[in-house]
mmCIF file with all atom_site columns, C-alpha atoms in Angstrom:
data_model
loop_
_atom_site.group_PDB
_atom_site.id
_atom_site.type_symbol
_atom_site.label_atom_id
_atom_site.label_alt_id
_atom_site.label_comp_id
_atom_site.label_asym_id
_atom_site.label_entity_id
_atom_site.label_seq_id
_atom_site.pdbx_PDB_ins_code
_atom_site.Cartn_x
_atom_site.Cartn_y
_atom_site.Cartn_z
_atom_site.occupancy
_atom_site.B_iso_or_equiv
_atom_site.pdbx_formal_charge
_atom_site.auth_seq_id
_atom_site.auth_comp_id
_atom_site.auth_asym_id
_atom_site.auth_atom_id
_atom_site.pdbx_PDB_model_num
ATOM 1   C CA . MET A 1 1   ? -68.142 -63.359  53.868  1.00 66.00 ? 24  MET A CA 1
ATOM 2   C CA . PHE A 1 2   ? -69.031 -65.154  57.074  1.00 68.00 ? 25  PHE A CA 1
ATOM 3   C CA . ALA A 1 3   ? -70.919 -67.783  55.081  1.00 72.00 ? 26  ALA A CA 1
ATOM 4   C CA . THR A 1 4   ? -67.873 -68.373  52.885  1.00 74.00 ? 27  THR A CA 1
ATOM 5   C CA . LEU A 1 5   ? -65.569 -68.718  55.887  1.00 71.00 ? 28  LEU A CA 1
ATOM 6   C CA . TRP A 1 6   ? -67.983 -71.114  57.552  1.00 72.00 ? 29  TRP A CA 1
ATOM 7   C CA . LYS A 1 7   ? -68.144 -73.232  54.380  1.00 75.00 ? 30  LYS A CA 1
ATOM 8   C CA . HIS A 1 8   ? -64.344 -73.515  54.276  1.00 68.00 ? 31  HIS A CA 1
ATOM 9   C CA . TYR A 1 9   ? -64.289 -74.269  58.012  1.00 67.00 ? 32  TYR A CA 1
ATOM 10  C CA . ASN A 1 10  ? -66.933 -76.961  57.636  1.00 74.00 ? 33  ASN A CA 1
ATOM 11  C CA . ASP A 1 11  ? -65.285 -78.446  54.528  1.00 71.00 ? 34  ASP A CA 1
ATOM 12  C CA . GLY A 1 12  ? -61.988 -78.768  56.383  1.00 70.00 ? 35  GLY A CA 1
ATOM 13  C CA . GLY A 1 13  ? -63.400 -81.183  58.949  1.00 75.00 ? 36  GLY A CA 1
ATOM 14  C CA . LEU A 1 14  ? -64.844 -79.925  62.203  1.00 77.00 ? 37  LEU A CA 1
ATOM 15  C CA . ILE A 1 15  ? -62.511 -81.852  64.506  1.00 84.00 ? 38  ILE A CA 1
ATOM 16  C CA . MET A 1 16  ? -59.156 -80.773  63.083  1.00 87.00 ? 39  MET A CA 1
ATOM 17  C CA . MET A 1 17  ? -60.352 -77.286  62.200  1.00 88.00 ? 40  MET A CA 1
ATOM 18  C CA . SER A 1 18  ? -61.589 -76.829  65.762  1.00 91.00 ? 41  SER A CA 1
ATOM 19  C CA . VAL A 1 19  ? -58.211 -77.889  67.147  1.00 92.00 ? 42  VAL A CA 1
ATOM 20  C CA . ILE A 1 20  ? -56.462 -75.375  64.874  1.00 92.00 ? 43  ILE A CA 1
ATOM 21  C CA . LEU A 1 21  ? -58.971 -72.731  65.966  1.00 93.00 ? 44  LEU A CA 1
ATOM 22  C CA . VAL A 1 22  ? -57.947 -73.368  69.578  1.00 95.00 ? 45  VAL A CA 1
ATOM 23  C CA . TRP A 1 23  ? -54.291 -72.711  68.643  1.00 95.00 ? 46  TRP A CA 1
ATOM 24  C CA . LEU A 1 24  ? -55.412 -69.486  66.934  1.00 95.00 ? 47  LEU A CA 1
ATOM 25  C CA . VAL A 1 25  ? -57.299 -68.310  70.025  1.00 96.00 ? 48  VAL A CA 1
ATOM 26  C CA . PHE A 1 26  ? -54.260 -68.980  72.239  1.00 96.00 ? 49  PHE A CA 1
ATOM 27  C CA . SER A 1 27  ? -51.956 -67.196  69.788  1.00 96.00 ? 50  SER A CA 1
ATOM 28  C CA . VAL A 1 28  ? -54.133 -64.100  69.498  1.00 96.00 ? 51  VAL A CA 1
ATOM 29  C CA . ALA A 1 29  ? -54.553 -63.952  73.280  1.00 96.00 ? 52  ALA A CA 1
ATOM 30  C CA . ILE A 1 30  ? -50.794 -64.141  73.878  1.00 96.00 ? 53  ILE A CA 1
ATOM 31  C CA . ILE A 1 31  ? -50.021 -61.608  71.136  1.00 95.00 ? 54  ILE A CA 1
ATOM 32  C CA . GLY A 1 32  ? -52.580 -59.167  72.513  1.00 95.00 ? 55  GLY A CA 1
ATOM 33  C CA . GLU A 1 33  ? -51.481 -59.497  76.147  1.00 94.00 ? 56  GLU A CA 1
ATOM 34  C CA . ARG A 1 34  ? -47.761 -59.323  75.369  1.00 94.00 ? 57  ARG A CA 1
ATOM 35  C CA . ALA A 1 35  ? -48.150 -56.383  72.976  1.00 93.00 ? 58  ALA A CA 1
ATOM 36  C CA . TYR A 1 36  ? -50.147 -54.472  75.595  1.00 92.00 ? 59  TYR A CA 1
ATOM 37  C CA . TYR A 1 37  ? -47.477 -55.120  78.238  1.00 91.00 ? 60  TYR A CA 1
ATOM 38  C CA . LEU A 1 38  ? -44.368 -54.554  76.116  1.00 90.00 ? 61  LEU A CA 1
ATOM 39  C CA . TYR A 1 39  ? -45.474 -51.466  74.219  1.00 88.00 ? 62  TYR A CA 1
ATOM 40  C CA . GLY A 1 40  ? -47.083 -50.041  77.347  1.00 85.00 ? 63  GLY A CA 1
ATOM 41  C CA . SER A 1 41  ? -43.928 -50.624  79.405  1.00 83.00 ? 64  SER A CA 1
ATOM 42  C CA . SER A 1 42  ? -41.406 -49.138  76.979  1.00 84.00 ? 65  SER A CA 1
ATOM 43  C CA . ILE A 1 43  ? -40.014 -45.647  77.479  1.00 87.00 ? 66  ILE A CA 1
ATOM 44  C CA . ASN A 1 44  ? -37.632 -43.479  75.485  1.00 88.00 ? 67  ASN A CA 1
ATOM 45  C CA . LYS A 1 45  ? -34.229 -44.582  76.740  1.00 87.00 ? 68  LYS A CA 1
ATOM 46  C CA . ASP A 1 46  ? -32.333 -41.489  75.594  1.00 89.00 ? 69  ASP A CA 1
ATOM 47  C CA . VAL A 1 47  ? -34.805 -39.082  77.199  1.00 89.00 ? 70  VAL A CA 1
ATOM 48  C CA . PHE A 1 48  ? -34.824 -41.155  80.384  1.00 88.00 ? 71  PHE A CA 1
ATOM 49  C CA . ILE A 1 49  ? -31.032 -41.222  80.671  1.00 89.00 ? 72  ILE A CA 1
ATOM 50  C CA . ALA A 1 50  ? -30.800 -37.493  79.958  1.00 90.00 ? 73  ALA A CA 1
ATOM 51  C CA . THR A 1 51  ? -33.311 -36.823  82.735  1.00 88.00 ? 74  THR A CA 1
ATOM 52  C CA . MET A 1 52  ? -31.447 -39.055  85.184  1.00 88.00 ? 75  MET A CA 1
ATOM 53  C CA . GLN A 1 53  ? -28.164 -37.395  84.265  1.00 87.00 ? 76  GLN A CA 1
ATOM 54  C CA . LYS A 1 54  ? -29.608 -33.950  84.882  1.00 88.00 ? 77  LYS A CA 1
ATOM 55  C CA . CYS A 1 55  ? -30.955 -34.936  88.308  1.00 85.00 ? 78  CYS A CA 1
ATOM 56  C CA . ILE A 1 56  ? -27.805 -36.778  89.418  1.00 83.00 ? 79  ILE A CA 1
ATOM 57  C CA . LEU A 1 57  ? -25.427 -34.029  88.292  1.00 84.00 ? 80  LEU A CA 1
ATOM 58  C CA . ALA A 1 58  ? -27.601 -31.569  90.206  1.00 83.00 ? 81  ALA A CA 1
ATOM 59  C CA . GLY A 1 59  ? -27.353 -33.826  93.267  1.00 78.00 ? 82  GLY A CA 1
ATOM 60  C CA . ASP A 1 60  ? -31.135 -34.267  93.390  1.00 81.00 ? 83  ASP A CA 1
ATOM 61  C CA . VAL A 1 61  ? -31.358 -38.053  93.444  1.00 82.00 ? 84  VAL A CA 1
ATOM 62  C CA . SER A 1 62  ? -34.656 -37.959  95.329  1.00 82.00 ? 85  SER A CA 1
ATOM 63  C CA . LYS A 1 63  ? -36.236 -36.236  92.312  1.00 85.00 ? 86  LYS A CA 1
ATOM 64  C CA . ALA A 1 64  ? -34.785 -38.924  90.053  1.00 85.00 ? 87  ALA A CA 1
ATOM 65  C CA . VAL A 1 65  ? -36.344 -41.604  92.270  1.00 85.00 ? 88  VAL A CA 1
ATOM 66  C CA . LYS A 1 66  ? -39.741 -39.906  92.058  1.00 87.00 ? 89  LYS A CA 1
ATOM 67  C CA . MET A 1 67  ? -39.488 -39.685  88.274  1.00 87.00 ? 90  MET A CA 1
ATOM 68  C CA . CYS A 1 68  ? -38.666 -43.398  88.098  1.00 86.00 ? 91  CYS A CA 1
ATOM 69  C CA . SER A 1 69  ? -41.746 -44.160  90.184  1.00 85.00 ? 92  SER A CA 1
ATOM 70  C CA . ALA A 1 70  ? -43.894 -42.064  87.854  1.00 85.00 ? 93  ALA A CA 1
ATOM 71  C CA . ALA A 1 71  ? -42.534 -43.798  84.740  1.00 84.00 ? 94  ALA A CA 1
ATOM 72  C CA . ASN A 1 72  ? -43.817 -47.228  85.842  1.00 81.00 ? 95  ASN A CA 1
ATOM 73  C CA . ALA A 1 73  ? -41.658 -49.193  83.395  1.00 88.00 ? 96  ALA A CA 1
ATOM 74  C CA . PRO A 1 74  ? -39.196 -52.084  83.892  1.00 90.00 ? 97  PRO A CA 1
ATOM 75  C CA . LEU A 1 75  ? -36.216 -49.869  83.027  1.00 90.00 ? 98  LEU A CA 1
ATOM 76  C CA . ALA A 1 76  ? -37.327 -47.180  85.488  1.00 90.00 ? 99  ALA A CA 1
ATOM 77  C CA . ARG A 1 77  ? -37.929 -49.717  88.283  1.00 91.00 ? 100 ARG A CA 1
ATOM 78  C CA . ILE A 1 78  ? -34.472 -51.233  87.849  1.00 91.00 ? 101 ILE A CA 1
ATOM 79  C CA . VAL A 1 79  ? -32.785 -47.823  87.925  1.00 89.00 ? 102 VAL A CA 1
ATOM 80  C CA . GLN A 1 80  ? -34.904 -46.779  90.901  1.00 89.00 ? 103 GLN A CA 1
ATOM 81  C CA . ALA A 1 81  ? -33.745 -49.835  92.835  1.00 89.00 ? 104 ALA A CA 1
ATOM 82  C CA . GLY A 1 82  ? -30.166 -48.614  92.478  1.00 87.00 ? 105 GLY A CA 1
ATOM 83  C CA . LEU A 1 83  ? -30.901 -44.961  93.190  1.00 86.00 ? 106 LEU A CA 1
ATOM 84  C CA . VAL A 1 84  ? -32.572 -45.668  96.532  1.00 84.00 ? 107 VAL A CA 1
ATOM 85  C CA . LYS A 1 85  ? -29.312 -47.368  97.592  1.00 83.00 ? 108 LYS A CA 1
ATOM 86  C CA . VAL A 1 86  ? -27.116 -44.493  96.459  1.00 81.00 ? 109 VAL A CA 1
ATOM 87  C CA . ASN A 1 87  ? -26.079 -43.778  100.067 1.00 79.00 ? 110 ASN A CA 1
ATOM 88  C CA . ARG A 1 88  ? -24.580 -47.284  100.240 1.00 81.00 ? 111 ARG A CA 1
ATOM 89  C CA . SER A 1 89  ? -21.458 -48.704  98.601  1.00 82.00 ? 112 SER A CA 1
ATOM 90  C CA . ASP A 1 90  ? -21.066 -49.104  94.851  1.00 80.00 ? 113 ASP A CA 1
ATOM 91  C CA . GLU A 1 91  ? -21.355 -52.877  95.229  1.00 85.00 ? 114 GLU A CA 1
ATOM 92  C CA . GLU A 1 92  ? -24.679 -52.575  97.023  1.00 87.00 ? 115 GLU A CA 1
ATOM 93  C CA . VAL A 1 93  ? -26.040 -50.220  94.372  1.00 85.00 ? 116 VAL A CA 1
ATOM 94  C CA . GLN A 1 94  ? -25.025 -52.689  91.658  1.00 87.00 ? 117 GLN A CA 1
ATOM 95  C CA . ALA A 1 95  ? -26.460 -55.647  93.580  1.00 90.00 ? 118 ALA A CA 1
ATOM 96  C CA . SER A 1 96  ? -29.772 -53.858  94.079  1.00 90.00 ? 119 SER A CA 1
ATOM 97  C CA . MET A 1 97  ? -30.074 -53.103  90.361  1.00 89.00 ? 120 MET A CA 1
ATOM 98  C CA . ASP A 1 98  ? -29.130 -56.672  89.462  1.00 89.00 ? 121 ASP A CA 1
ATOM 99  C CA . GLU A 1 99  ? -31.768 -58.013  91.838  1.00 91.00 ? 122 GLU A CA 1
ATOM 100 C CA . ALA A 1 100 ? -34.418 -55.767  90.297  1.00 91.00 ? 123 ALA A CA 1
ATOM 101 C CA . ALA A 1 101 ? -33.336 -56.860  86.810  1.00 90.00 ? 124 ALA A CA 1
ATOM 102 C CA . LEU A 1 102 ? -33.768 -60.505  87.778  1.00 91.00 ? 125 LEU A CA 1
ATOM 103 C CA . ARG A 1 103 ? -37.369 -59.708  88.694  1.00 91.00 ? 126 ARG A CA 1
ATOM 104 C CA . GLU A 1 104 ? -38.206 -57.558  85.678  1.00 90.00 ? 127 GLU A CA 1
ATOM 105 C CA . ILE A 1 105 ? -36.512 -59.290  82.719  1.00 90.00 ? 128 ILE A CA 1
ATOM 106 C CA . PRO A 1 106 ? -38.437 -62.607  83.049  1.00 90.00 ? 129 PRO A CA 1
ATOM 107 C CA . ARG A 1 107 ? -41.678 -60.600  82.970  1.00 90.00 ? 130 ARG A CA 1
ATOM 108 C CA . ILE A 1 108 ? -40.602 -58.996  79.693  1.00 91.00 ? 131 ILE A CA 1
ATOM 109 C CA . SER A 1 109 ? -39.993 -62.300  77.880  1.00 88.00 ? 132 SER A CA 1
ATOM 110 C CA . LYS A 1 110 ? -42.847 -64.157  79.591  1.00 88.00 ? 133 LYS A CA 1
ATOM 111 C CA . ARG A 1 111 ? -45.070 -66.337  77.328  1.00 90.00 ? 134 ARG A CA 1
ATOM 112 C CA . THR A 1 112 ? -43.629 -65.001  74.048  1.00 91.00 ? 135 THR A CA 1
ATOM 113 C CA . GLY A 1 113 ? -41.859 -68.296  73.377  1.00 91.00 ? 136 GLY A CA 1
ATOM 114 C CA . TYR A 1 114 ? -45.185 -70.144  73.331  1.00 94.00 ? 137 TYR A CA 1
ATOM 115 C CA . LEU A 1 115 ? -46.002 -68.512  69.990  1.00 95.00 ? 138 LEU A CA 1
ATOM 116 C CA . ALA A 1 116 ? -43.324 -70.558  68.212  1.00 94.00 ? 139 ALA A CA 1
ATOM 117 C CA . LEU A 1 117 ? -44.768 -73.711  69.780  1.00 94.00 ? 140 LEU A CA 1
ATOM 118 C CA . LEU A 1 118 ? -48.304 -72.762  68.720  1.00 95.00 ? 141 LEU A CA 1
ATOM 119 C CA . ALA A 1 119 ? -47.119 -72.127  65.157  1.00 95.00 ? 142 ALA A CA 1
ATOM 120 C CA . ASN A 1 120 ? -45.647 -75.627  64.987  1.00 95.00 ? 143 ASN A CA 1
ATOM 121 C CA . LEU A 1 121 ? -48.777 -77.149  66.524  1.00 95.00 ? 144 LEU A CA 1
ATOM 122 C CA . ALA A 1 122 ? -50.975 -75.386  63.963  1.00 94.00 ? 145 ALA A CA 1
ATOM 123 C CA . MET A 1 123 ? -48.865 -76.615  61.038  1.00 93.00 ? 146 MET A CA 1
ATOM 124 C CA . LEU A 1 124 ? -48.710 -80.174  62.354  1.00 93.00 ? 147 LEU A CA 1
ATOM 125 C CA . THR A 1 125 ? -52.441 -80.244  63.075  1.00 92.00 ? 148 THR A CA 1
ATOM 126 C CA . GLY A 1 126 ? -53.137 -78.988  59.553  1.00 91.00 ? 149 GLY A CA 1
ATOM 127 C CA . LEU A 1 127 ? -50.861 -81.691  58.157  1.00 90.00 ? 150 LEU A CA 1
ATOM 128 C CA . LEU A 1 128 ? -52.590 -84.336  60.249  1.00 90.00 ? 151 LEU A CA 1
ATOM 129 C CA . GLY A 1 129 ? -55.960 -83.132  58.959  1.00 87.00 ? 152 GLY A CA 1
ATOM 130 C CA . THR A 1 130 ? -54.624 -83.308  55.417  1.00 86.00 ? 153 THR A CA 1
ATOM 131 C CA . VAL A 1 131 ? -53.389 -86.870  55.810  1.00 86.00 ? 154 VAL A CA 1
ATOM 132 C CA . SER A 1 132 ? -56.532 -88.067  57.565  1.00 83.00 ? 155 SER A CA 1
ATOM 133 C CA . GLY A 1 133 ? -58.749 -86.463  54.901  1.00 79.00 ? 156 GLY A CA 1
ATOM 134 C CA . LEU A 1 134 ? -56.829 -88.108  52.074  1.00 81.00 ? 157 LEU A CA 1
ATOM 135 C CA . ILE A 1 135 ? -56.803 -91.481  53.810  1.00 81.00 ? 158 ILE A CA 1
ATOM 136 C CA . ARG A 1 136 ? -60.550 -91.339  54.354  1.00 76.00 ? 159 ARG A CA 1
ATOM 137 C CA . SER A 1 137 ? -61.322 -90.229  50.781  1.00 74.00 ? 160 SER A CA 1
ATOM 138 C CA . PHE A 1 138 ? -59.058 -92.752  49.075  1.00 74.00 ? 161 PHE A CA 1
ATOM 139 C CA . GLY A 1 139 ? -60.281 -95.468  51.396  1.00 71.00 ? 162 GLY A CA 1
ATOM 140 C CA . ALA A 1 140 ? -63.870 -94.715  50.479  1.00 66.00 ? 163 ALA A CA 1
ATOM 141 C CA . VAL A 1 141 ? -63.090 -94.579  46.765  1.00 65.00 ? 164 VAL A CA 1
ATOM 142 C CA . SER A 1 142 ? -61.306 -97.918  46.839  1.00 66.00 ? 165 SER A CA 1
ATOM 143 C CA . GLY A 1 143 ? -64.299 -99.621  48.423  1.00 60.00 ? 166 GLY A CA 1
ATOM 144 C CA . GLU A 1 144 ? -66.156 -102.017 46.151  1.00 60.00 ? 167 GLU A CA 1
ATOM 145 C CA . SER A 1 145 ? -69.549 -100.976 47.533  1.00 62.00 ? 168 SER A CA 1
ATOM 146 C CA . VAL A 1 146 ? -69.140 -97.385  46.334  1.00 61.00 ? 169 VAL A CA 1
ATOM 147 C CA . ASP A 1 147 ? -70.944 -96.555  43.134  1.00 67.00 ? 170 ASP A CA 1
ATOM 148 C CA . ALA A 1 148 ? -68.654 -95.405  40.333  1.00 64.00 ? 171 ALA A CA 1
ATOM 149 C CA . SER A 1 149 ? -70.644 -92.207  39.899  1.00 65.00 ? 172 SER A CA 1
ATOM 150 C CA . GLN A 1 150 ? -70.043 -91.288  43.559  1.00 72.00 ? 173 GLN A CA 1
ATOM 151 C CA . LYS A 1 151 ? -66.294 -91.887  43.595  1.00 69.00 ? 174 LYS A CA 1
ATOM 152 C CA . ALA A 1 152 ? -65.437 -88.550  41.993  1.00 71.00 ? 175 ALA A CA 1
ATOM 153 C CA . ARG A 1 153 ? -67.602 -86.669  44.500  1.00 74.00 ? 176 ARG A CA 1
ATOM 154 C CA . ILE A 1 154 ? -66.121 -88.507  47.487  1.00 73.00 ? 177 ILE A CA 1
ATOM 155 C CA . LEU A 1 155 ? -62.588 -87.933  46.223  1.00 75.00 ? 178 LEU A CA 1
ATOM 156 C CA . ALA A 1 156 ? -63.260 -84.219  45.653  1.00 76.00 ? 179 ALA A CA 1
ATOM 157 C CA . GLU A 1 157 ? -64.704 -83.837  49.168  1.00 77.00 ? 180 GLU A CA 1
ATOM 158 C CA . GLY A 1 158 ? -61.684 -85.569  50.701  1.00 77.00 ? 181 GLY A CA 1
ATOM 159 C CA . ILE A 1 159 ? -59.220 -83.379  48.802  1.00 81.00 ? 182 ILE A CA 1
ATOM 160 C CA . SER A 1 160 ? -61.229 -80.282  49.737  1.00 81.00 ? 183 SER A CA 1
ATOM 161 C CA . GLU A 1 161 ? -61.076 -81.277  53.412  1.00 81.00 ? 184 GLU A CA 1
ATOM 162 C CA . ALA A 1 162 ? -57.330 -81.833  53.174  1.00 82.00 ? 185 ALA A CA 1
ATOM 163 C CA . MET A 1 163 ? -56.616 -78.529  51.452  1.00 87.00 ? 186 MET A CA 1
ATOM 164 C CA . ASN A 1 164 ? -58.855 -76.422  53.720  1.00 87.00 ? 187 ASN A CA 1
ATOM 165 C CA . CYS A 1 165 ? -57.285 -77.941  56.819  1.00 88.00 ? 188 CYS A CA 1
ATOM 166 C CA . THR A 1 166 ? -53.790 -77.315  55.464  1.00 89.00 ? 189 THR A CA 1
ATOM 167 C CA . ALA A 1 167 ? -54.611 -73.714  54.540  1.00 90.00 ? 190 ALA A CA 1
ATOM 168 C CA . PHE A 1 168 ? -56.092 -72.919  57.959  1.00 91.00 ? 191 PHE A CA 1
ATOM 169 C CA . GLY A 1 169 ? -53.113 -74.470  59.735  1.00 92.00 ? 192 GLY A CA 1
ATOM 170 C CA . LEU A 1 170 ? -50.680 -72.398  57.663  1.00 93.00 ? 193 LEU A CA 1
ATOM 171 C CA . ILE A 1 171 ? -52.644 -69.180  58.265  1.00 93.00 ? 194 ILE A CA 1
ATOM 172 C CA . VAL A 1 172 ? -52.583 -69.724  62.034  1.00 95.00 ? 195 VAL A CA 1
ATOM 173 C CA . ALA A 1 173 ? -48.873 -70.607  61.899  1.00 95.00 ? 196 ALA A CA 1
ATOM 174 C CA . LEU A 1 174 ? -48.125 -67.398  59.982  1.00 96.00 ? 197 LEU A CA 1
ATOM 175 C CA . VAL A 1 175 ? -50.055 -65.302  62.511  1.00 95.00 ? 198 VAL A CA 1
ATOM 176 C CA . SER A 1 176 ? -48.167 -66.912  65.385  1.00 95.00 ? 199 SER A CA 1
ATOM 177 C CA . LEU A 1 177 ? -44.755 -66.571  63.756  1.00 95.00 ? 200 LEU A CA 1
ATOM 178 C CA . VAL A 1 178 ? -45.264 -62.932  62.758  1.00 96.00 ? 201 VAL A CA 1
ATOM 179 C CA . GLY A 1 179 ? -46.464 -62.143  66.281  1.00 95.00 ? 202 GLY A CA 1
ATOM 180 C CA . TYR A 1 180 ? -43.482 -64.005  67.729  1.00 95.00 ? 203 TYR A CA 1
ATOM 181 C CA . ALA A 1 181 ? -41.015 -62.114  65.538  1.00 95.00 ? 204 ALA A CA 1
ATOM 182 C CA . LEU A 1 182 ? -42.462 -58.696  66.398  1.00 94.00 ? 205 LEU A CA 1
ATOM 183 C CA . LEU A 1 183 ? -42.755 -59.368  70.130  1.00 94.00 ? 206 LEU A CA 1
ATOM 184 C CA . ASN A 1 184 ? -39.336 -61.011  70.333  1.00 93.00 ? 207 ASN A CA 1
ATOM 185 C CA . GLY A 1 185 ? -37.778 -57.995  68.619  1.00 92.00 ? 208 GLY A CA 1
ATOM 186 C CA . LYS A 1 186 ? -39.506 -55.626  71.034  1.00 92.00 ? 209 LYS A CA 1
ATOM 187 C CA . THR A 1 187 ? -38.424 -57.766  73.995  1.00 92.00 ? 210 THR A CA 1
ATOM 188 C CA . GLN A 1 188 ? -34.810 -57.717  72.856  1.00 92.00 ? 211 GLN A CA 1
ATOM 189 C CA . ALA A 1 189 ? -34.931 -53.948  72.359  1.00 91.00 ? 212 ALA A CA 1
ATOM 190 C CA . ILE A 1 190 ? -36.246 -53.397  75.899  1.00 91.00 ? 213 ILE A CA 1
ATOM 191 C CA . GLU A 1 191 ? -33.611 -55.703  77.380  1.00 91.00 ? 214 GLU A CA 1
ATOM 192 C CA . ASP A 1 192 ? -30.847 -53.898  75.469  1.00 91.00 ? 215 ASP A CA 1
ATOM 193 C CA . ASP A 1 193 ? -32.152 -50.554  76.745  1.00 89.00 ? 216 ASP A CA 1
ATOM 194 C CA . ILE A 1 194 ? -32.154 -51.898  80.307  1.00 89.00 ? 217 ILE A CA 1
ATOM 195 C CA . ASN A 1 195 ? -28.572 -53.146  80.052  1.00 89.00 ? 218 ASN A CA 1
ATOM 196 C CA . GLU A 1 196 ? -27.301 -49.896  78.545  1.00 89.00 ? 219 GLU A CA 1
ATOM 197 C CA . ALA A 1 197 ? -29.262 -47.508  80.758  1.00 87.00 ? 220 ALA A CA 1
ATOM 198 C CA . SER A 1 198 ? -28.511 -49.337  84.013  1.00 87.00 ? 221 SER A CA 1
ATOM 199 C CA . VAL A 1 199 ? -24.770 -49.224  83.329  1.00 88.00 ? 222 VAL A CA 1
ATOM 200 C CA . GLN A 1 200 ? -24.878 -45.529  82.399  1.00 88.00 ? 223 GLN A CA 1
ATOM 201 C CA . VAL A 1 201 ? -26.872 -44.577  85.476  1.00 86.00 ? 224 VAL A CA 1
ATOM 202 C CA . LEU A 1 202 ? -24.586 -46.622  87.706  1.00 85.00 ? 225 LEU A CA 1
ATOM 203 C CA . ASN A 1 203 ? -21.538 -44.861  86.280  1.00 86.00 ? 226 ASN A CA 1
ATOM 204 C CA . LEU A 1 204 ? -23.227 -41.490  86.837  1.00 84.00 ? 227 LEU A CA 1
ATOM 205 C CA . VAL A 1 205 ? -23.872 -42.356  90.482  1.00 81.00 ? 228 VAL A CA 1
ATOM 206 C CA . VAL A 1 206 ? -20.370 -43.689  91.081  1.00 79.00 ? 229 VAL A CA 1
ATOM 207 C CA . ASN A 1 207 ? -18.632 -40.732  89.436  1.00 80.00 ? 230 ASN A CA 1
ATOM 208 C CA . ASN A 1 208 ? -20.784 -38.033  91.064  1.00 75.00 ? 231 ASN A CA 1
ATOM 209 C CA . ARG A 1 209 ? -21.256 -39.226  94.633  1.00 71.00 ? 232 ARG A CA 1
ATOM 210 C CA . GLN A 1 210 ? -19.876 -35.994  96.014  1.00 71.00 ? 233 GLN A CA 1
ATOM 211 C CA . LYS A 1 211 ? -22.780 -34.090  94.423  1.00 65.00 ? 234 LYS A CA 1
ATOM 212 C CA . VAL A 1 212 ? -25.529 -36.310  95.824  1.00 63.00 ? 235 VAL A CA 1
ATOM 213 C CA . ASN A 1 213 ? -27.657 -35.008  98.685  1.00 56.00 ? 236 ASN A CA 1
ATOM 214 C CA . LEU A 1 214 ? -27.490 -38.136  100.837 1.00 53.00 ? 237 LEU A CA 1
ATOM 215 C CA . SER A 1 215 ? -29.751 -36.761  103.550 1.00 54.00 ? 238 SER A CA 1
ATOM 216 C CA . ALA A 1 216 ? -32.563 -36.267  101.032 1.00 51.00 ? 239 ALA A CA 1
ATOM 217 C CA . VAL A 1 217 ? -32.057 -39.783  99.704  1.00 51.00 ? 240 VAL A CA 1
ATOM 218 C CA . ALA A 1 218 ? -32.212 -41.263  103.184 1.00 52.00 ? 241 ALA A CA 1
ATOM 219 C CA . ALA A 1 219 ? -35.387 -39.344  103.921 1.00 52.00 ? 242 ALA A CA 1
#
């Protein structure tokens, strides 16, 4: 199998195929790093909100803060930023959560957009390899010094180079686009959870301030 792949790689032209391979390496690296971060940072929103509701209604905000620290997720850190300010005004609680969101949300969508760029670069590089291969093969065939018996071989090699380069570029583009779609969907889901959960927790704090043990929060 490796020998077959190497033959196709070599037939596609080492220069253009190597450039496409670079785009593939970047794409796989970004997909792997982003998938590790996003899927490792996601938590069950409904369970999290239910836990926060239980703690806040019981007046034990300090326990809710500790549980947010243990969760180690963007959603938990944003909610924690508001809970530690629960002994302040509603505006300060909201501002603290907004500030935390401004720090966390860019980290969630970081580098994912490069996958769309890499997909386009792979397709365009494959197209460039196709055009250059055809130009070189037809140019060689049209030369008067080329023996008639060699023209078919040269033409076949040029077409093979063009097709292999195109195929590799499309494969890399598909990998990048599929990775982009999956990661972008996960990013949007996490951001939606953050928006919904932060508003629900804020409303819980505002509507149940009389139950909160402010001395424990301050400590």
